[in-house]
Coordinates of C-alpha atoms in Angstrom, one line a residue:
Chain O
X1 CA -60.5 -61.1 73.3
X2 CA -58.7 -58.4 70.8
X3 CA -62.2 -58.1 68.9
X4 CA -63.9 -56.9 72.6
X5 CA -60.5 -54.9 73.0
X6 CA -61.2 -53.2 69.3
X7 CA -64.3 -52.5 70.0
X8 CA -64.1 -50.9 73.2
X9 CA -60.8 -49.0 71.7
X10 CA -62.9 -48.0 68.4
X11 CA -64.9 -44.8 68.7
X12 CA -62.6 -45.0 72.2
X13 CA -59.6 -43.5 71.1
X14 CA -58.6 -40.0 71.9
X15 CA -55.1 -40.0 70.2
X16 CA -52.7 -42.5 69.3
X17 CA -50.4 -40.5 66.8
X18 CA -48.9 -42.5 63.8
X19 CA -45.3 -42.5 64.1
X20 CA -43.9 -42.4 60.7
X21 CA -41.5 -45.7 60.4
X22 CA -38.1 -44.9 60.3
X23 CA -36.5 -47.2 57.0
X24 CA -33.7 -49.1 57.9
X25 CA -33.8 -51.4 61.4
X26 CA -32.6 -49.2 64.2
X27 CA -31.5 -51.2 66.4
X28 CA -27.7 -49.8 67.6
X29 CA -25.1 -50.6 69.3
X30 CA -25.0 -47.7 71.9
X31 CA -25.7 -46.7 75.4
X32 CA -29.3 -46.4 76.6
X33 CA -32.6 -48.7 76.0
X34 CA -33.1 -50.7 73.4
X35 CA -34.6 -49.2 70.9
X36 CA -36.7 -50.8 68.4
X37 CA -37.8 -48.2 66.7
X38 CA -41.4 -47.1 66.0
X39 CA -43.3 -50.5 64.9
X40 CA -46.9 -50.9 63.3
X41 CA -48.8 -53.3 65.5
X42 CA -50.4 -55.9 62.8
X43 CA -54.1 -56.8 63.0
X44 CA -53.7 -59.4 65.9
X45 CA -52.4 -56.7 67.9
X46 CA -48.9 -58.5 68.4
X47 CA -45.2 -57.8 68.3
X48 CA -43.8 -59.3 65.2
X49 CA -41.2 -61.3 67.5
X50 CA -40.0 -63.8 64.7
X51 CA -39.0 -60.5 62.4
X52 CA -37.4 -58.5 65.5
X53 CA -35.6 -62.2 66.6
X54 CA -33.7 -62.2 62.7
X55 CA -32.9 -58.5 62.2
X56 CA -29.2 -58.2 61.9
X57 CA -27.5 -55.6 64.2
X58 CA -27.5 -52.1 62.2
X59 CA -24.6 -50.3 63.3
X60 CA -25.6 -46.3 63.2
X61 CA -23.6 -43.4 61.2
X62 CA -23.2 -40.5 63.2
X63 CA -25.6 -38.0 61.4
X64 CA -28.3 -41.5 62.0
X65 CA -27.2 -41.3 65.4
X66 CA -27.9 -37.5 66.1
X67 CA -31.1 -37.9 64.0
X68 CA -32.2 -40.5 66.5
X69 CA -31.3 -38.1 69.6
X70 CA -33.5 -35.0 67.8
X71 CA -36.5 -37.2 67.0
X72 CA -36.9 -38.4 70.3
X73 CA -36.2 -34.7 71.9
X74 CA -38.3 -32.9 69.3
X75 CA -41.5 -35.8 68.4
X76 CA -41.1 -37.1 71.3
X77 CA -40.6 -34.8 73.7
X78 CA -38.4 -36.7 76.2
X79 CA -35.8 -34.1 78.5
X80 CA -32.3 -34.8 78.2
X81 CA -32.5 -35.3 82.1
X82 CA -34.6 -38.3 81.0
X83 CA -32.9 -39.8 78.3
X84 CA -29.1 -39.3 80.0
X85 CA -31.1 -41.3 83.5
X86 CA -31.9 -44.5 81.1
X87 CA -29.0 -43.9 79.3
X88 CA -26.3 -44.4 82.2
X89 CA -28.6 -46.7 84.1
X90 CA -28.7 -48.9 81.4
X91 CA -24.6 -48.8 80.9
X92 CA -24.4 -49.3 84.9
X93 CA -26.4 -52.4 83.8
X94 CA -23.9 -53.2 80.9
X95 CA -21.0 -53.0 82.9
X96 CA -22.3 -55.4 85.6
X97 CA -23.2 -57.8 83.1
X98 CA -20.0 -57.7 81.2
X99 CA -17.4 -57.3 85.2
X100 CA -20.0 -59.1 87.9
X101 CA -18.4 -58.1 91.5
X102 CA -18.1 -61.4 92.0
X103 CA -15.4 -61.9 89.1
X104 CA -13.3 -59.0 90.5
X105 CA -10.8 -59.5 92.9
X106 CA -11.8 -56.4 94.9
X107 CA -14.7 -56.4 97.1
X108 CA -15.8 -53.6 96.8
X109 CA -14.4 -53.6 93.0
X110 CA -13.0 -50.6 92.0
X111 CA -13.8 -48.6 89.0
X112 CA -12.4 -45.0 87.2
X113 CA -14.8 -43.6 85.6
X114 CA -13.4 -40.4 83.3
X115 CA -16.0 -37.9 82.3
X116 CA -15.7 -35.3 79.2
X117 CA -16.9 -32.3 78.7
X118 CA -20.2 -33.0 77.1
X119 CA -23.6 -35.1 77.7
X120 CA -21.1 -38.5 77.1
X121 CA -19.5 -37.2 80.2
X122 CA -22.9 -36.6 81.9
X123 CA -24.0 -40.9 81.3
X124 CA -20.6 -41.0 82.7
X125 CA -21.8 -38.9 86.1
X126 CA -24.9 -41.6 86.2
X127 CA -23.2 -44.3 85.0
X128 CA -21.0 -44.3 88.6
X129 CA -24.2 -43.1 91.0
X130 CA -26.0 -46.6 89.2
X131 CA -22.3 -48.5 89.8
X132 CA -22.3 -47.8 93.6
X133 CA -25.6 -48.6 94.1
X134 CA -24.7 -52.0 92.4
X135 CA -22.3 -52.7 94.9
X136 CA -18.7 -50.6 93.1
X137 CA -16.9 -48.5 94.1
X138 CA -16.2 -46.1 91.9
X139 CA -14.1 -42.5 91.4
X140 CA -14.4 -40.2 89.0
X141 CA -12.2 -38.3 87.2
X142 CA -14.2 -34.9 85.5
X143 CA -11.7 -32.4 84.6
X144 CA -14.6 -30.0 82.4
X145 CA -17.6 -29.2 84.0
X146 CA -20.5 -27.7 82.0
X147 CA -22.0 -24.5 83.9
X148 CA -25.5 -26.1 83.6
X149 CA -28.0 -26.8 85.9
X150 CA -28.3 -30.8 84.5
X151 CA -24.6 -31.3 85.2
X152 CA -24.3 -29.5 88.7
X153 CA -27.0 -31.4 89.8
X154 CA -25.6 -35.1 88.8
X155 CA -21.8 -33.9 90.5
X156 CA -24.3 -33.6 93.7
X157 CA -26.0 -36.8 93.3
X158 CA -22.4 -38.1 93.4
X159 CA -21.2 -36.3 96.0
X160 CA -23.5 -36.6 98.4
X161 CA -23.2 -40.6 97.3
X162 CA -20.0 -40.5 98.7
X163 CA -18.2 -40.9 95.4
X164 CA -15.0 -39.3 95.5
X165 CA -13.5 -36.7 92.7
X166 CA -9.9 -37.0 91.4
X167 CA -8.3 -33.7 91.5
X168 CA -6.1 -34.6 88.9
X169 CA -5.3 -38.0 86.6
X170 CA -3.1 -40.2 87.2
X171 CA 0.1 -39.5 85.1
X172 CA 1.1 -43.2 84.2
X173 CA -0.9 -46.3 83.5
X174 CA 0.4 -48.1 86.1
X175 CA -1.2 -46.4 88.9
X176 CA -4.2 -47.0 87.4
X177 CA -3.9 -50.4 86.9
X178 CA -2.6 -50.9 90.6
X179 CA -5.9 -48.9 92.2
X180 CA -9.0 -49.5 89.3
X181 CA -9.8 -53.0 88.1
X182 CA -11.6 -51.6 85.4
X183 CA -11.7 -48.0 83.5
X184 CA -15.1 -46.2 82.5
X185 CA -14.6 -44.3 79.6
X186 CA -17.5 -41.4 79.2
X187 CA -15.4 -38.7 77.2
X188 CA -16.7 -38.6 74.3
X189 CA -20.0 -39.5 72.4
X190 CA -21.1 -40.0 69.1
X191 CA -21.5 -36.3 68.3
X192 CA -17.8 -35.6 68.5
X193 CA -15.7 -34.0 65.7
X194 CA -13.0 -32.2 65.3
X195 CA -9.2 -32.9 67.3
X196 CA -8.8 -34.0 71.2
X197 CA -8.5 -31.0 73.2
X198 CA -6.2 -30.9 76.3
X199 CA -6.8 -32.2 79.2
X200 CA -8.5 -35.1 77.1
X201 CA -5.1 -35.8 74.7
X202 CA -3.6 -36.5 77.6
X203 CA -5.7 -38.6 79.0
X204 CA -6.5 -40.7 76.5
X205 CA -2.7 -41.6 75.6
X206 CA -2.6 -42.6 79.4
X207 CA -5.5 -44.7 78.8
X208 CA -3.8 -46.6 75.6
X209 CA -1.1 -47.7 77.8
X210 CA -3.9 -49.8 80.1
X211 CA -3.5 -53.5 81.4
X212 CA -7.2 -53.3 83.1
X213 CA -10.2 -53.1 80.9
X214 CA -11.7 -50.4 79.2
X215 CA -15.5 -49.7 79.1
X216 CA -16.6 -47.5 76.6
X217 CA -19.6 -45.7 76.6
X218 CA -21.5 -45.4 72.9
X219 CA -18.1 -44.7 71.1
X220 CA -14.5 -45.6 72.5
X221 CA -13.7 -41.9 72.9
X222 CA -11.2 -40.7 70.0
X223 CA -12.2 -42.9 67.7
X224 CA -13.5 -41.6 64.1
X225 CA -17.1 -42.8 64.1
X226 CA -17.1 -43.4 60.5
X227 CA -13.9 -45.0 60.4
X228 CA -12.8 -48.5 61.7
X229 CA -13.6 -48.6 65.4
X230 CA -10.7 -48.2 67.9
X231 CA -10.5 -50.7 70.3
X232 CA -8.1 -50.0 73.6
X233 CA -8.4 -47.1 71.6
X234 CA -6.2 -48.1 69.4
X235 CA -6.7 -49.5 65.9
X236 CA -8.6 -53.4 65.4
X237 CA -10.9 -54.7 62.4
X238 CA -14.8 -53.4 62.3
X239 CA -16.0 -57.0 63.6
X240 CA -14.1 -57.2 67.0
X241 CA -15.5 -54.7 69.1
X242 CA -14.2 -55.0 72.5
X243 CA -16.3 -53.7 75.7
X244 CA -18.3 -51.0 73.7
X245 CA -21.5 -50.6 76.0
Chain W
X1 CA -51.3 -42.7 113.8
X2 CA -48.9 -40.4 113.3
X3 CA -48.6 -37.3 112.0
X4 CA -44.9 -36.4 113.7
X5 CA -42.3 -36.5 110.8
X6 CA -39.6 -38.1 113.2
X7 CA -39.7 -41.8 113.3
X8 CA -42.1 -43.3 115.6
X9 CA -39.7 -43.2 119.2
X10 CA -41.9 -46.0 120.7
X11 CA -40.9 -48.5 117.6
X12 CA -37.2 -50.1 117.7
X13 CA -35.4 -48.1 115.1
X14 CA -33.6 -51.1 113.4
X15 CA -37.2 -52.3 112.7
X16 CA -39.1 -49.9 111.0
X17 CA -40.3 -51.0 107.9
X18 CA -42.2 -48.2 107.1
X19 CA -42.5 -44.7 106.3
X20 CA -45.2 -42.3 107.5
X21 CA -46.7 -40.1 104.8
X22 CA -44.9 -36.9 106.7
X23 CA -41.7 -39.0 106.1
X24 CA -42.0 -40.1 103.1
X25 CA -42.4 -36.0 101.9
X26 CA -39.5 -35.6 103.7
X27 CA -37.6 -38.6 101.8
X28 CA -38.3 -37.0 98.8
X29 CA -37.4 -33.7 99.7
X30 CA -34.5 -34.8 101.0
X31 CA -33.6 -36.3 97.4
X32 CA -35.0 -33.1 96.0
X33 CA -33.0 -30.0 97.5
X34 CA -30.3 -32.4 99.3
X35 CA -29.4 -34.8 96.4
X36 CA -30.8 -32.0 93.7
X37 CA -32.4 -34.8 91.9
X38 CA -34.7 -33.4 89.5
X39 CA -38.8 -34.4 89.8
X40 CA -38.5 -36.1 86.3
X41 CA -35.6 -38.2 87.2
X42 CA -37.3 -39.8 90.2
X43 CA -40.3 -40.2 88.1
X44 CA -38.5 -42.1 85.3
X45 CA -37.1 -44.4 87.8
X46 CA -40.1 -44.9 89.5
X47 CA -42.0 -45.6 86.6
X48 CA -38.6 -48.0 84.9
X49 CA -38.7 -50.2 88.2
X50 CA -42.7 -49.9 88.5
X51 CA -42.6 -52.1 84.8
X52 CA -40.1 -54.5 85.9
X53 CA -42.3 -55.5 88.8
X54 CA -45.5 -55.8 86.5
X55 CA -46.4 -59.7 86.1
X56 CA -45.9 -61.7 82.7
X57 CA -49.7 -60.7 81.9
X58 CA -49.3 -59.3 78.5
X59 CA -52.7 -56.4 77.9
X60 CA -52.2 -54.6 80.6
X61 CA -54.8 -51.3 81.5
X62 CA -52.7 -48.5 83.3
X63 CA -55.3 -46.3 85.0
X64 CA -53.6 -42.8 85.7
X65 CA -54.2 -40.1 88.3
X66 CA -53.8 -36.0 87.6
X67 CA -50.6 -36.2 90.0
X68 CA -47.4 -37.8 90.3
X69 CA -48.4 -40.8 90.8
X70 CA -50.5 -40.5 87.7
X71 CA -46.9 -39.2 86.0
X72 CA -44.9 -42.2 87.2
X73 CA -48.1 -44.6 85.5
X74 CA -47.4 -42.8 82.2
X75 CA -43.6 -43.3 82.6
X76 CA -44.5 -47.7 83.6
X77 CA -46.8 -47.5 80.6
X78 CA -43.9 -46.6 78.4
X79 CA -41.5 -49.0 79.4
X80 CA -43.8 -51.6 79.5
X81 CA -44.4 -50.7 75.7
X82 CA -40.5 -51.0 75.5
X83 CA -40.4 -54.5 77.4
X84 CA -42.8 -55.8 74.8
X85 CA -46.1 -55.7 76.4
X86 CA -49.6 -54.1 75.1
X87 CA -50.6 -51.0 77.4
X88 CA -53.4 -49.6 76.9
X89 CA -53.8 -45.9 79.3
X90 CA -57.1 -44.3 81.1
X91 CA -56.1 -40.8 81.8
X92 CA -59.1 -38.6 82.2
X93 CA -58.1 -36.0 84.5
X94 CA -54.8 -34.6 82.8
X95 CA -52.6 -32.6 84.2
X96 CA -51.3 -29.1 82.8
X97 CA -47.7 -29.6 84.1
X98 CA -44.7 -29.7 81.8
X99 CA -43.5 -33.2 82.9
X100 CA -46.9 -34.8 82.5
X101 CA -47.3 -33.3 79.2
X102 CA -44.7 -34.6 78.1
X103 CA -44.4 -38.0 79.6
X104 CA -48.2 -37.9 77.7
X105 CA -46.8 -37.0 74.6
X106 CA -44.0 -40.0 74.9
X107 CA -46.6 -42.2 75.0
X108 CA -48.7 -41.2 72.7
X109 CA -45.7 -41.1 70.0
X110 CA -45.3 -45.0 71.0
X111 CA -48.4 -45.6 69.9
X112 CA -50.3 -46.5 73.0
X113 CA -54.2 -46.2 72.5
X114 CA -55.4 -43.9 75.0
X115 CA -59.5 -44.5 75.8
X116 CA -61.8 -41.7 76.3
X117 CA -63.9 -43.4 78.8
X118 CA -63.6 -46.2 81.0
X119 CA -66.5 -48.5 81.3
X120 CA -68.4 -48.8 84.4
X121 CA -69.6 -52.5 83.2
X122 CA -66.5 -54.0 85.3
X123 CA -67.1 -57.6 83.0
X124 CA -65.7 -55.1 79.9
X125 CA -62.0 -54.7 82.0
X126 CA -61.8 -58.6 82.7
X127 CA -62.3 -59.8 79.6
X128 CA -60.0 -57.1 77.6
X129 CA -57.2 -56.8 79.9
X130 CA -54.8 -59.7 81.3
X131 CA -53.9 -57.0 84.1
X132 CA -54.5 -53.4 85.4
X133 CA -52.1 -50.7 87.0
X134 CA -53.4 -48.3 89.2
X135 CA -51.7 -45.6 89.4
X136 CA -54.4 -42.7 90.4
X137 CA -53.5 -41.5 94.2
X138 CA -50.0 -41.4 95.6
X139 CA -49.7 -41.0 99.8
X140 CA -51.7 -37.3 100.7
X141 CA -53.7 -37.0 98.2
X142 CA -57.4 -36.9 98.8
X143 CA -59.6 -38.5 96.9
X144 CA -62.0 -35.7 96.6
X145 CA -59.1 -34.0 94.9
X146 CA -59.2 -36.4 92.0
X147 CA -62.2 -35.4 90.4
X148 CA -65.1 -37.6 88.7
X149 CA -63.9 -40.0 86.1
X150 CA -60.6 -41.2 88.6
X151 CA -63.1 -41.8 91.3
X152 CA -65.5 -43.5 89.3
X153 CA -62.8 -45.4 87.9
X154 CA -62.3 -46.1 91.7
X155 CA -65.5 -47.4 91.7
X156 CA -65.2 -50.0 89.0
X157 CA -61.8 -51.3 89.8
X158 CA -62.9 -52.2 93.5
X159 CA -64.9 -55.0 91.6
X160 CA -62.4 -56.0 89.4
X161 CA -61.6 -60.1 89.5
X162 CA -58.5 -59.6 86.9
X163 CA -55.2 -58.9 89.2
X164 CA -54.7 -55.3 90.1
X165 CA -51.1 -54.1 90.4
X166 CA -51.3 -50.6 92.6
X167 CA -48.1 -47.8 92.2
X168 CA -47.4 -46.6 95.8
X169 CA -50.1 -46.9 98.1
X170 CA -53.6 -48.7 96.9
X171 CA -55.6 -45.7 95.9
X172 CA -58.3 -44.4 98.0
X173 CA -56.5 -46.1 101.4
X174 CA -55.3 -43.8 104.0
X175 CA -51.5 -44.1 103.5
X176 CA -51.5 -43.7 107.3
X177 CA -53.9 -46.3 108.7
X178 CA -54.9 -48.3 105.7
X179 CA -58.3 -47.4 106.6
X180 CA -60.6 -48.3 103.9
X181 CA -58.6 -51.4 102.9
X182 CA -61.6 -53.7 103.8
X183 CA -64.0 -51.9 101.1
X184 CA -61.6 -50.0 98.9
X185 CA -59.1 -51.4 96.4
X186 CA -57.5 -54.9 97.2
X187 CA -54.5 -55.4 95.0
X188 CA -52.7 -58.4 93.8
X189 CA -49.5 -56.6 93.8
X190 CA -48.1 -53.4 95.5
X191 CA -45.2 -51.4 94.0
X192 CA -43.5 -49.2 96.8
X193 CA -42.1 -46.5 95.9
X194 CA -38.7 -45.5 97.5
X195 CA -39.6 -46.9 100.6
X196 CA -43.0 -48.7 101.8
X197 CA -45.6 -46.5 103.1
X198 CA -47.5 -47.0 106.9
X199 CA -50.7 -48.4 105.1
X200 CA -48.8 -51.4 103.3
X201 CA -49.0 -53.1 106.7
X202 CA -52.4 -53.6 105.9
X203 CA -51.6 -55.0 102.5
X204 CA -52.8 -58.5 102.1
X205 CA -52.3 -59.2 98.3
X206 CA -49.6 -61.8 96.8
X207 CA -46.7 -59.6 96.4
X208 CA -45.0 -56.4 97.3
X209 CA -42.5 -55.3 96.1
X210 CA -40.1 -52.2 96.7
X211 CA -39.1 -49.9 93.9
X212 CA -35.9 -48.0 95.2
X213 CA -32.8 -48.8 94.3
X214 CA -31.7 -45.6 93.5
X215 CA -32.3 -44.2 97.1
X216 CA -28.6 -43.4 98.5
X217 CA -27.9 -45.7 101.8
X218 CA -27.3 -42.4 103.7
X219 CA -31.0 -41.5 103.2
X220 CA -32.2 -45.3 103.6
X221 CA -30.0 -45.3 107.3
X222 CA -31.4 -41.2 107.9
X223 CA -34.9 -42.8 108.0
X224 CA -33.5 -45.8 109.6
X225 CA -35.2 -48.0 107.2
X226 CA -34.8 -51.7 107.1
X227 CA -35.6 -53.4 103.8
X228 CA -34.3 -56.0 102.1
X229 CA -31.2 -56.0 99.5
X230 CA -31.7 -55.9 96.0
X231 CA -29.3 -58.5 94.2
X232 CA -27.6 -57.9 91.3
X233 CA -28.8 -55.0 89.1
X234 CA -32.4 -55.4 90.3
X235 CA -34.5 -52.1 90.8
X236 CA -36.7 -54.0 92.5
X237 CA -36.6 -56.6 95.8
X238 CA -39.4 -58.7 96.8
X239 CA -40.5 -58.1 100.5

């Protein structure tokens, strides 16, 4: 059968550009689809399942990471409007996985989802519209709101969803532990550098005094991607990486 | 048939099934300008959910229209490409839009073959393909429209014994009536989009399933649609 496929595919072919192989394994632990990277299909045509099935887990740097992000905007041409869709679809996923409705007590369970300032916050703003859909019910909490047209139109999406916007955070922990069962975390993403801003310093030494679980989306938010990772944003050794989605 | 864009007054309203094609417009509008959801958001999810409905049948043929229901074939082949199967595309008429471009372009980077010609010999398609997705007309678009190649592609997949998965509506049936569903494509499995169309009624393949989970309830109750729930994280549900 792949001989009649070649030969109707050779002299067939309009394009099918080589993608040149990026080195190490790609595979990372971050929001959005699985991706395996660019992968030479050998002469039967076939995934190589036994070599993806024993790669180890590659964890990315962040200049790896933001290479990642500009290959597939500039080779392969996919919108951010695209991307930031799979992306918080696939951490709505993620989170259902990892906190099934049906092991919360709530029914509706109810979920806080904080979004930042930047495209983290915007996987955030999807991340919620996918969670009600699933059956949440979730709030959201989006003190800085780009003036673009991308982010306007997700806060609508939500909106007209029904999903309501806090008008300011919560002060202590314990409110939020009393009304959320579980706490999104979309502030900040792998391209972060530099020192927490207000609101955000605030928030996030609210967020350290948590009983309910924290989700984080890509990076716990704060945390020094080069460094150790923070869990609970706070401190904990490299192989113990608590609810990173 | 009926060309009012109101739901049908004379059918029960917690028993409509269906959209008409008028509605369905207006469902997307609705999404559109209401919900400001942008075009290539609805087609990625279309196209996401389109994949997970596609059978275990591993060489799969996408056949792909100049319009958006050509776009959200592109968007199915690459995810199917990303859920580890071997698409292969037929895309003859292309269109000059940004968004397919692109979507094009995506594919293309993942390495999936393209052909320049589909063969009319229909024997070729069974035995090189496990499957084929047809994804050329979408509800009001004509077939005349379509130009040459899609309709001679048509042509061959009506005779096609290997199971035929169709995005939408089957192409080439009145999305009204289902008229030409005796002589024109019989699929194995239909993929709603959003909502089922008026012609599915006519569908008489092994499964259909519905590809919208990520229509709001508000808009689902607006058109009074009845379908049934998706479990879990599913972004599709069998009907």
């Amino acid at each position: 059968m792949s001989r009649l496929r070649a030969l109707l595919g050779l002299g067939l072919l309009v394009a099918g550009s080589r993608v040149p192989r990026i080195k190490s394994q790609t595979i990372a632990c971050r929001s959005g689809p699985t991706w395996w990277g660019p992968q030479r299909l050998n002469s039967g045509g076939r995934w190589d399942s036994e070599v993806m099935a024993s790669t180890v887990v590659k964890y990315l740097s962040q200049e790896e990471a933001q290479a990642v992000d500009q290959e597939l905007f500039n080779e392969y041409q996919f919108s951010v409007d695209q991307l930031m869709e799979l992306a918080g679809l696939s951490c709505a996923t993620a989170i259902a996985k990892a906190y099934p409705p049906t092991s919360m007590s709530r029914s509706p369970p109810t979920v806080l989802v904080i979004c930042g300032p930047g495209n983290n916050g915007g996987d955030g703003l999807v991340c919620a519209r996918h969670l009600k859909l699933f059956g949440y019910e979730p709030t959201i909490y989006y003190p800085k709101r780009p003036n673009k047209p991308l982010f306007t139109a997700l806060v609508t999406q939500c909106q007209k969803m029904d999903i309501p916007f806090l008008g300011e955070m919560p002060a202590e922990p314990m409110t939020i532990d009393e009304l959320y069962e579980l706490v999104v975390d979309a502030i900040f993403g792998f391209s972060f550098k530099g020192d927490v801003r207000e609101p955000f310093h605030s928030i996030l030494s609210v967020l350290k005094g948590l009983t309910v679980p924290i989700a984080s989306i890509d990076i716990p938010s704060g945390a020094g991607i080069q460094k150790v990772g923070w869990g609970r944003l706070g401190p904990y050794p490299p192989d113990s990486c608590p609810h990173q989605v | 048939m009926s060309s009012a864009a109101g739901p049908d007054p004379s059918e029960a309203p917690e028993e409509r099934h269906f959209l008409s094609t008028a509605e369905a417009a207006a469902l997307e509008r609705e999404l559109l300008e209401d919900y400001r959801f942008g075009r290539q958001q609805l087609v990625e999810l279309c196209g996401h959910a389109s994949a997970v409905a596609v059978t275990k049948q591993r060489t799969v043929l996408v056949v792909c229209g100049p319009e958006q229901n050509g776009a959200v074939g592109l968007v199915c082949a690459r995810h199917l490409r990303v859920f580890e199967y071997e698409p292969t595309i037929f895309y003859p008429t292309r269109s000059l839009d940004l968004l397919h471009r692109d979507l094009t372009t995506q594919c293309e980077k993942m390495d999936i073959p393209f052909l320049s010609y589909l063969p009319t010999e229909v024997q070729l398609i069974n035995e090189a393909y496990g499957l084929v997705v047809d994804a050329v007309l979408g509800p009001g678009v004509e077939p005349g429209e379509v130009g040459g190649p899609c309709t001679r592609a048509l042509a061959t997949l009506k005779l096609l014994s290997i199971p035929l998965v169709s995005l939408d509506i089957p192409s080439g049936w009145d999305a009204e009536t289902g008229s030409d569903s005796e002589d024109g494509l019989r699929p194995d499995v239909l993929v709603s989009l959003a909502a089922p169309k008026r012609c599915a009624g006519r569908f008489s393949g092994r499964h259909h399933f519905v590809a919208g989970r990520f229509v709001p309830d508000d808009v689902r109750r607006k058109f009074a649609l009845r379908l049934p729930g998706y479990t879990g994280t599913d972004c599709v549900a069998a009907l």
